[in-house]
């Protein structure tokens, strides 16, 4: 697997949690170890991009997280994979 930036990993987590997902599902969809996932969850929750719903034991992407995904995808359309050329 190629090197992934923190931004790319963040986007994978937010996409996996969109609509609600368990920790395990997010871990597998974003190709992260449990230790890595815990680190990212802390950062994402502190910044209001991800929320945990205790009653249903699921993580969900917040409105702020969805805005980040939208902006990231717009940037990807404008500048598609500029790093793969080098």
PDB file of N, CA and C in Angstrom:
ATOM      1  N   UNK A   1       0.840  -1.176   0.000  1.00  0.00           N
ATOM      2  CA  UNK A   1       0.000   0.000   0.000  1.00  0.00           C
ATOM      3  C   UNK A   1       0.888   1.243   0.000  1.00  0.00           C
ATOM      4  N   UNK A   2       0.486   2.250  -0.751  1.00  0.00           N
ATOM      5  CA  UNK A   2       1.262   3.480  -0.841  1.00  0.00           C
ATOM      6  C   UNK A   2       1.128   4.301   0.437  1.00  0.00           C
ATOM      7  N   UNK A   3       2.057   5.218   0.608  1.00  0.00           N
ATOM      8  CA  UNK A   3       2.002   6.131   1.734  1.00  0.00           C
ATOM      9  C   UNK A   3       0.740   6.982   1.629  1.00  0.00           C
ATOM     10  N   UNK A   4       0.049   7.156   2.756  1.00  0.00           N
ATOM     11  CA  UNK A   4      -1.151   7.991   2.780  1.00  0.00           C
ATOM     12  C   UNK A   4      -0.936   9.143   3.749  1.00  0.00           C
ATOM     13  N   UNK A   5      -1.376  10.305   3.345  1.00  0.00           N
ATOM     14  CA  UNK A   5      -1.254  11.468   4.225  1.00  0.00           C
ATOM     15  C   UNK A   5      -2.292  11.377   5.338  1.00  0.00           C
ATOM     16  N   UNK A   6      -2.085  12.192   6.370  1.00  0.00           N
ATOM     17  CA  UNK A   6      -3.069  12.247   7.463  1.00  0.00           C
ATOM     18  C   UNK A   6      -4.423  12.703   6.939  1.00  0.00           C
ATOM     19  N   UNK A   7      -4.398  13.587   5.952  1.00  0.00           N
ATOM     20  CA  UNK A   7      -5.649  14.063   5.366  1.00  0.00           C
ATOM     21  C   UNK A   7      -6.383  12.936   4.664  1.00  0.00           C
ATOM     22  N   UNK A   8      -5.670  12.136   3.887  1.00  0.00           N
ATOM     23  CA  UNK A   8      -6.296  11.014   3.179  1.00  0.00           C
ATOM     24  C   UNK A   8      -6.892  10.016   4.166  1.00  0.00           C
ATOM     25  N   UNK A   9      -6.182   9.731   5.240  1.00  0.00           N
ATOM     26  CA  UNK A   9      -6.681   8.793   6.245  1.00  0.00           C
ATOM     27  C   UNK A   9      -7.908   9.371   6.940  1.00  0.00           C
ATOM     28  N   UNK A  10      -7.863  10.658   7.249  1.00  0.00           N
ATOM     29  CA  UNK A  10      -9.007  11.326   7.859  1.00  0.00           C
ATOM     30  C   UNK A  10     -10.236  11.220   6.971  1.00  0.00           C
ATOM     31  N   UNK A  11     -10.066  11.450   5.686  1.00  0.00           N
ATOM     32  CA  UNK A  11     -11.176  11.364   4.732  1.00  0.00           C
ATOM     33  C   UNK A  11     -11.729   9.940   4.674  1.00  0.00           C
ATOM     34  N   UNK A  12     -10.861   8.942   4.674  1.00  0.00           N
ATOM     35  CA  UNK A  12     -11.322   7.546   4.652  1.00  0.00           C
ATOM     36  C   UNK A  12     -12.170   7.226   5.886  1.00  0.00           C
ATOM     37  N   UNK A  13     -11.740   7.713   7.041  1.00  0.00           N
ATOM     38  CA  UNK A  13     -12.489   7.468   8.274  1.00  0.00           C
ATOM     39  C   UNK A  13     -13.853   8.154   8.214  1.00  0.00           C
ATOM     40  N   UNK A  14     -13.863   9.412   7.791  1.00  0.00           N
ATOM     41  CA  UNK A  14     -15.132  10.149   7.724  1.00  0.00           C
ATOM     42  C   UNK A  14     -16.084   9.541   6.709  1.00  0.00           C
ATOM     43  N   UNK A  15     -15.561   9.059   5.595  1.00  0.00           N
ATOM     44  CA  UNK A  15     -16.411   8.393   4.604  1.00  0.00           C
ATOM     45  C   UNK A  15     -16.979   7.095   5.163  1.00  0.00           C
ATOM     46  N   UNK A  16     -16.159   6.334   5.880  1.00  0.00           N
ATOM     47  CA  UNK A  16     -16.612   5.072   6.451  1.00  0.00           C
ATOM     48  C   UNK A  16     -17.676   5.297   7.523  1.00  0.00           C
ATOM     49  N   UNK A  17     -17.562   6.403   8.267  1.00  0.00           N
ATOM     50  CA  UNK A  17     -18.503   6.688   9.348  1.00  0.00           C
ATOM     51  C   UNK A  17     -19.743   7.435   8.879  1.00  0.00           C
ATOM     52  N   UNK A  18     -19.780   7.814   7.629  1.00  0.00           N
ATOM     53  CA  UNK A  18     -20.925   8.552   7.098  1.00  0.00           C
ATOM     54  C   UNK A  18     -22.179   7.678   7.179  1.00  0.00           C
ATOM     55  N   UNK A  19     -23.166   8.150   7.896  1.00  0.00           N
ATOM     56  CA  UNK A  19     -24.391   7.370   8.078  1.00  0.00           C
ATOM     57  C   UNK A  19     -24.350   6.462   9.285  1.00  0.00           C
ATOM     58  N   UNK A  20     -23.196   6.365   9.924  1.00  0.00           N
ATOM     59  CA  UNK A  20     -23.048   5.548  11.123  1.00  0.00           C
ATOM     60  C   UNK A  20     -22.323   4.245  10.865  1.00  0.00           C
ATOM     61  N   UNK A  21     -21.360   3.941  11.714  1.00  0.00           N
ATOM     62  CA  UNK A  21     -20.593   2.702  11.576  1.00  0.00           C
ATOM     63  C   UNK A  21     -19.938   2.351  12.903  1.00  0.00           C
ATOM     64  N   UNK A  22     -19.670   1.087  13.084  1.00  0.00           N
ATOM     65  CA  UNK A  22     -18.970   0.632  14.278  1.00  0.00           C
ATOM     66  C   UNK A  22     -17.474   0.882  14.118  1.00  0.00           C
ATOM     67  N   UNK A  23     -16.772   0.813  15.237  1.00  0.00           N
ATOM     68  CA  UNK A  23     -15.328   1.008  15.237  1.00  0.00           C
ATOM     69  C   UNK A  23     -14.645  -0.017  14.322  1.00  0.00           C
ATOM     70  N   UNK A  24     -15.085  -1.251  14.366  1.00  0.00           N
ATOM     71  CA  UNK A  24     -14.494  -2.309  13.551  1.00  0.00           C
ATOM     72  C   UNK A  24     -14.686  -2.047  12.066  1.00  0.00           C
ATOM     73  N   UNK A  25     -15.890  -1.653  11.683  1.00  0.00           N
ATOM     74  CA  UNK A  25     -16.179  -1.376  10.276  1.00  0.00           C
ATOM     75  C   UNK A  25     -15.298  -0.239   9.760  1.00  0.00           C
ATOM     76  N   UNK A  26     -15.175   0.809  10.551  1.00  0.00           N
ATOM     77  CA  UNK A  26     -14.339   1.946  10.156  1.00  0.00           C
ATOM     78  C   UNK A  26     -12.880   1.525  10.046  1.00  0.00           C
ATOM     79  N   UNK A  27     -12.426   0.717  10.980  1.00  0.00           N
ATOM     80  CA  UNK A  27     -11.040   0.246  10.985  1.00  0.00           C
ATOM     81  C   UNK A  27     -10.723  -0.521   9.701  1.00  0.00           C
ATOM     82  N   UNK A  28     -11.603  -1.421   9.299  1.00  0.00           N
ATOM     83  CA  UNK A  28     -11.369  -2.217   8.093  1.00  0.00           C
ATOM     84  C   UNK A  28     -11.499  -1.394   6.818  1.00  0.00           C
ATOM     85  N   UNK A  29     -12.471  -0.494   6.772  1.00  0.00           N
ATOM     86  CA  UNK A  29     -12.659   0.319   5.563  1.00  0.00           C
ATOM     87  C   UNK A  29     -11.523   1.314   5.345  1.00  0.00           C
ATOM     88  N   UNK A  30     -10.901   1.753   6.423  1.00  0.00           N
ATOM     89  CA  UNK A  30      -9.825   2.729   6.287  1.00  0.00           C
ATOM     90  C   UNK A  30      -8.432   2.089   6.371  1.00  0.00           C
ATOM     91  N   UNK A  31      -8.372   0.775   6.507  1.00  0.00           N
ATOM     92  CA  UNK A  31      -7.107   0.031   6.533  1.00  0.00           C
ATOM     93  C   UNK A  31      -6.164   0.537   7.619  1.00  0.00           C
ATOM     94  N   UNK A  32      -6.673   0.594   8.860  1.00  0.00           N
ATOM     95  CA  UNK A  32      -5.879   1.060   9.980  1.00  0.00           C
ATOM     96  C   UNK A  32      -5.827   0.011  11.080  1.00  0.00           C
ATOM     97  N   UNK A  33      -4.777   0.068  11.868  1.00  0.00           N
ATOM     98  CA  UNK A  33      -4.707  -0.778  13.051  1.00  0.00           C
ATOM     99  C   UNK A  33      -5.585  -0.150  14.136  1.00  0.00           C
ATOM    100  N   UNK A  34      -5.840  -0.901  15.179  1.00  0.00           N
ATOM    101  CA  UNK A  34      -6.662  -0.380  16.268  1.00  0.00           C
ATOM    102  C   UNK A  34      -5.985   0.817  16.939  1.00  0.00           C
ATOM    103  N   UNK A  35      -4.675   0.729  17.138  1.00  0.00           N
ATOM    104  CA  UNK A  35      -3.936   1.830  17.764  1.00  0.00           C
ATOM    105  C   UNK A  35      -4.003   3.103  16.917  1.00  0.00           C
ATOM    106  N   UNK A  36      -3.847   2.961  15.617  1.00  0.00           N
ATOM    107  CA  UNK A  36      -3.938   4.117  14.726  1.00  0.00           C
ATOM    108  C   UNK A  36      -5.346   4.714  14.767  1.00  0.00           C
ATOM    109  N   UNK A  37      -6.345   3.841  14.732  1.00  0.00           N
ATOM    110  CA  UNK A  37      -7.727   4.288  14.738  1.00  0.00           C
ATOM    111  C   UNK A  37      -8.042   5.087  16.001  1.00  0.00           C
ATOM    112  N   UNK A  38      -7.575   4.633  17.157  1.00  0.00           N
ATOM    113  CA  UNK A  38      -7.808   5.343  18.409  1.00  0.00           C
ATOM    114  C   UNK A  38      -7.224   6.746  18.356  1.00  0.00           C
ATOM    115  N   UNK A  39      -6.029   6.866  17.790  1.00  0.00           N
ATOM    116  CA  UNK A  39      -5.375   8.171  17.668  1.00  0.00           C
ATOM    117  C   UNK A  39      -6.209   9.115  16.795  1.00  0.00           C
ATOM    118  N   UNK A  40      -6.661   8.606  15.665  1.00  0.00           N
ATOM    119  CA  UNK A  40      -7.472   9.428  14.759  1.00  0.00           C
ATOM    120  C   UNK A  40      -8.826   9.758  15.358  1.00  0.00           C
ATOM    121  N   UNK A  41      -9.456   8.818  16.041  1.00  0.00           N
ATOM    122  CA  UNK A  41     -10.751   9.078  16.670  1.00  0.00           C
ATOM    123  C   UNK A  41     -10.643  10.228  17.664  1.00  0.00           C
ATOM    124  N   UNK A  42      -9.591  10.223  18.467  1.00  0.00           N
ATOM    125  CA  UNK A  42      -9.390  11.287  19.441  1.00  0.00           C
ATOM    126  C   UNK A  42      -9.330  12.646  18.747  1.00  0.00           C
ATOM    127  N   UNK A  43      -8.525  12.740  17.703  1.00  0.00           N
ATOM    128  CA  UNK A  43      -8.360  13.986  16.966  1.00  0.00           C
ATOM    129  C   UNK A  43      -9.666  14.412  16.295  1.00  0.00           C
ATOM    130  N   UNK A  44     -10.367  13.476  15.655  1.00  0.00           N
ATOM    131  CA  UNK A  44     -11.594  13.795  14.929  1.00  0.00           C
ATOM    132  C   UNK A  44     -12.725  14.216  15.861  1.00  0.00           C
ATOM    133  N   UNK A  45     -12.848  13.561  16.984  1.00  0.00           N
ATOM    134  CA  UNK A  45     -13.896  13.906  17.951  1.00  0.00           C
ATOM    135  C   UNK A  45     -13.596  15.261  18.587  1.00  0.00           C
ATOM    136  N   UNK A  46     -12.340  15.497  18.959  1.00  0.00           N
ATOM    137  CA  UNK A  46     -11.957  16.785  19.560  1.00  0.00           C
ATOM    138  C   UNK A  46     -12.217  17.954  18.611  1.00  0.00           C
ATOM    139  N   UNK A  47     -12.094  17.717  17.312  1.00  0.00           N
ATOM    140  CA  UNK A  47     -12.291  18.769  16.325  1.00  0.00           C
ATOM    141  C   UNK A  47     -13.718  18.828  15.774  1.00  0.00           C
ATOM    142  N   UNK A  48     -14.596  18.008  16.310  1.00  0.00           N
ATOM    143  CA  UNK A  48     -15.998  18.069  15.940  1.00  0.00           C
ATOM    144  C   UNK A  48     -16.321  17.500  14.567  1.00  0.00           C
ATOM    145  N   UNK A  49     -15.469  16.621  14.059  1.00  0.00           N
ATOM    146  CA  UNK A  49     -15.694  16.015  12.746  1.00  0.00           C
ATOM    147  C   UNK A  49     -16.379  14.654  12.845  1.00  0.00           C
ATOM    148  N   UNK A  50     -16.299  14.048  14.025  1.00  0.00           N
ATOM    149  CA  UNK A  50     -16.856  12.720  14.256  1.00  0.00           C
ATOM    150  C   UNK A  50     -17.526  12.728  15.622  1.00  0.00           C
ATOM    151  N   UNK A  51     -18.631  11.991  15.739  1.00  0.00           N
ATOM    152  CA  UNK A  51     -19.307  11.892  17.032  1.00  0.00           C
ATOM    153  C   UNK A  51     -19.612  10.435  17.344  1.00  0.00           C
ATOM    154  N   UNK A  52     -19.675  10.144  18.636  1.00  0.00           N
ATOM    155  CA  UNK A  52     -19.987   8.795  19.088  1.00  0.00           C
ATOM    156  C   UNK A  52     -21.380   8.783  19.685  1.00  0.00           C
ATOM    157  N   UNK A  53     -22.196   7.840  19.252  1.00  0.00           N
ATOM    158  CA  UNK A  53     -23.549   7.683  19.782  1.00  0.00           C
ATOM    159  C   UNK A  53     -23.580   6.445  20.675  1.00  0.00           C
ATOM    160  N   UNK A  54     -23.584   6.682  21.972  1.00  0.00           N
ATOM    161  CA  UNK A  54     -23.496   5.595  22.954  1.00  0.00           C
ATOM    162  C   UNK A  54     -24.650   4.600  22.880  1.00  0.00           C
ATOM    163  N   UNK A  55     -25.852   5.105  22.697  1.00  0.00           N
ATOM    164  CA  UNK A  55     -27.023   4.227  22.728  1.00  0.00           C
ATOM    165  C   UNK A  55     -26.976   3.142  21.669  1.00  0.00           C
ATOM    166  N   UNK A  56     -26.444   3.475  20.502  1.00  0.00           N
ATOM    167  CA  UNK A  56     -26.392   2.492  19.413  1.00  0.00           C
ATOM    168  C   UNK A  56     -24.961   2.014  19.134  1.00  0.00           C
ATOM    169  N   UNK A  57     -23.999   2.499  19.943  1.00  0.00           N
ATOM    170  CA  UNK A  57     -22.604   2.072  19.848  1.00  0.00           C
ATOM    171  C   UNK A  57     -22.039   2.274  18.434  1.00  0.00           C
ATOM    172  N   UNK A  58     -22.251   3.480  17.893  1.00  0.00           N
ATOM    173  CA  UNK A  58     -21.781   3.775  16.537  1.00  0.00           C
ATOM    174  C   UNK A  58     -21.146   5.157  16.476  1.00  0.00           C
ATOM    175  N   UNK A  59     -20.272   5.300  15.505  1.00  0.00           N
ATOM    176  CA  UNK A  59     -19.661   6.593  15.209  1.00  0.00           C
ATOM    177  C   UNK A  59     -20.334   7.141  13.967  1.00  0.00           C
ATOM    178  N   UNK A  60     -20.449   8.484  13.935  1.00  0.00           N
ATOM    179  CA  UNK A  60     -21.134   9.123  12.821  1.00  0.00           C
ATOM    180  C   UNK A  60     -20.380  10.403  12.451  1.00  0.00           C
ATOM    181  N   UNK A  61     -20.276  10.663  11.158  1.00  0.00           N
ATOM    182  CA  UNK A  61     -19.664  11.885  10.668  1.00  0.00           C
ATOM    183  C   UNK A  61     -20.608  13.053  10.951  1.00  0.00           C
ATOM    184  N   UNK A  62     -20.080  14.130  11.521  1.00  0.00           N
ATOM    185  CA  UNK A  62     -20.894  15.299  11.848  1.00  0.00           C
ATOM    186  C   UNK A  62     -21.085  16.173  10.603  1.00  0.00           C
ATOM    187  N   UNK A  63     -21.888  17.216  10.752  1.00  0.00           N
ATOM    188  CA  UNK A  63     -22.078  18.176   9.654  1.00  0.00           C
ATOM    189  C   UNK A  63     -20.748  18.803   9.260  1.00  0.00           C
ATOM    190  N   UNK A  64     -19.956  19.139  10.255  1.00  0.00           N
ATOM    191  CA  UNK A  64     -18.634  19.719   9.997  1.00  0.00           C
ATOM    192  C   UNK A  64     -17.759  18.727   9.224  1.00  0.00           C
ATOM    193  N   UNK A  65     -17.847  17.460   9.585  1.00  0.00           N
ATOM    194  CA  UNK A  65     -17.099  16.421   8.880  1.00  0.00           C
ATOM    195  C   UNK A  65     -17.564  16.260   7.443  1.00  0.00           C
ATOM    196  N   UNK A  66     -18.869  16.359   7.242  1.00  0.00           N
ATOM    197  CA  UNK A  66     -19.417  16.258   5.885  1.00  0.00           C
ATOM    198  C   UNK A  66     -18.971  17.429   5.026  1.00  0.00           C
ATOM    199  N   UNK A  67     -18.866  18.622   5.630  1.00  0.00           N
ATOM    200  CA  UNK A  67     -18.357  19.787   4.897  1.00  0.00           C
ATOM    201  C   UNK A  67     -16.914  19.555   4.473  1.00  0.00           C
ATOM    202  N   UNK A  68     -16.123  18.997   5.376  1.00  0.00           N
ATOM    203  CA  UNK A  68     -14.723  18.696   5.054  1.00  0.00           C
ATOM    204  C   UNK A  68     -14.645  17.724   3.887  1.00  0.00           C
ATOM    205  N   UNK A  69     -15.467  16.683   3.893  1.00  0.00           N
ATOM    206  CA  UNK A  69     -15.489  15.717   2.797  1.00  0.00           C
ATOM    207  C   UNK A  69     -15.851  16.382   1.475  1.00  0.00           C
ATOM    208  N   UNK A  70     -16.833  17.259   1.519  1.00  0.00           N
ATOM    209  CA  UNK A  70     -17.277  17.956   0.309  1.00  0.00           C
ATOM    210  C   UNK A  70     -16.143  18.813  -0.254  1.00  0.00           C
ATOM    211  N   UNK A  71     -15.486  19.564   0.602  1.00  0.00           N
ATOM    212  CA  UNK A  71     -14.380  20.420   0.165  1.00  0.00           C
ATOM    213  C   UNK A  71     -13.225  19.578  -0.358  1.00  0.00           C
ATOM    214  N   UNK A  72     -12.912  18.499   0.339  1.00  0.00           N
ATOM    215  CA  UNK A  72     -11.823  17.614  -0.097  1.00  0.00           C
ATOM    216  C   UNK A  72     -12.115  17.049  -1.487  1.00  0.00           C
ATOM    217  N   UNK A  73     -13.333  16.620  -1.714  1.00  0.00           N
ATOM    218  CA  UNK A  73     -13.701  16.054  -3.017  1.00  0.00           C
ATOM    219  C   UNK A  73     -13.660  17.108  -4.119  1.00  0.00           C
ATOM    220  N   UNK A  74     -14.024  18.335  -3.800  1.00  0.00           N
ATOM    221  CA  UNK A  74     -13.936  19.419  -4.782  1.00  0.00           C
ATOM    222  C   UNK A  74     -12.480  19.686  -5.159  1.00  0.00           C
ATOM    223  N   UNK A  75     -11.608  19.676  -4.174  1.00  0.00           N
ATOM    224  CA  UNK A  75     -10.180  19.875  -4.445  1.00  0.00           C
ATOM    225  C   UNK A  75      -9.642  18.738  -5.302  1.00  0.00           C
ATOM    226  N   UNK A  76     -10.059  17.521  -4.999  1.00  0.00           N
ATOM    227  CA  UNK A  76      -9.624  16.354  -5.786  1.00  0.00           C
ATOM    228  C   UNK A  76     -10.050  16.469  -7.246  1.00  0.00           C
ATOM    229  N   UNK A  77     -11.206  17.062  -7.493  1.00  0.00           N
ATOM    230  CA  UNK A  77     -11.669  17.255  -8.877  1.00  0.00           C
ATOM    231  C   UNK A  77     -10.806  18.284  -9.604  1.00  0.00           C
ATOM    232  N   UNK A  78     -10.429  19.330  -8.893  1.00  0.00           N
ATOM    233  CA  UNK A  78      -9.635  20.391  -9.499  1.00  0.00           C
ATOM    234  C   UNK A  78      -8.188  19.963  -9.716  1.00  0.00           C
ATOM    235  N   UNK A  79      -7.636  19.311  -8.721  1.00  0.00           N
ATOM    236  CA  UNK A  79      -6.229  18.884  -8.786  1.00  0.00           C
ATOM    237  C   UNK A  79      -6.174  17.370  -8.590  1.00  0.00           C
ATOM    238  N   UNK A  80      -6.489  16.602  -9.616  1.00  0.00           N
ATOM    239  CA  UNK A  80      -6.539  15.132  -9.446  1.00  0.00           C
ATOM    240  C   UNK A  80      -5.153  14.512  -9.326  1.00  0.00           C
ATOM    241  N   UNK A  81      -4.918  13.912  -8.181  1.00  0.00           N
ATOM    242  CA  UNK A  81      -3.731  13.096  -7.943  1.00  0.00           C
ATOM    243  C   UNK A  81      -2.443  13.712  -8.463  1.00  0.00           C
ATOM    244  N   UNK A  82      -2.134  14.913  -8.049  1.00  0.00           N
ATOM    245  CA  UNK A  82      -0.918  15.572  -8.530  1.00  0.00           C
ATOM    246  C   UNK A  82       0.334  14.853  -8.046  1.00  0.00           C
ATOM    247  N   UNK A  83       0.227  14.137  -6.945  1.00  0.00           N
ATOM    248  CA  UNK A  83       1.405  13.470  -6.399  1.00  0.00           C
ATOM    249  C   UNK A  83       1.751  12.180  -7.121  1.00  0.00           C
ATOM    250  N   UNK A  84       0.832  11.611  -7.858  1.00  0.00           N
ATOM    251  CA  UNK A  84       1.120  10.347  -8.545  1.00  0.00           C
ATOM    252  C   UNK A  84       2.015  10.553  -9.759  1.00  0.00           C
ATOM    253  N   UNK A  85       2.157  11.796 -10.206  1.00  0.00           N
ATOM    254  CA  UNK A  85       2.995  12.077 -11.365  1.00  0.00           C
ATOM    255  C   UNK A  85       4.477  12.017 -11.030  1.00  0.00           C
ATOM    256  N   UNK A  86       4.819  12.131  -9.745  1.00  0.00           N
ATOM    257  CA  UNK A  86       6.224  12.208  -9.351  1.00  0.00           C
ATOM    258  C   UNK A  86       6.720  10.968  -8.749  1.00  0.00           C
TER     259      UNK A  86
END
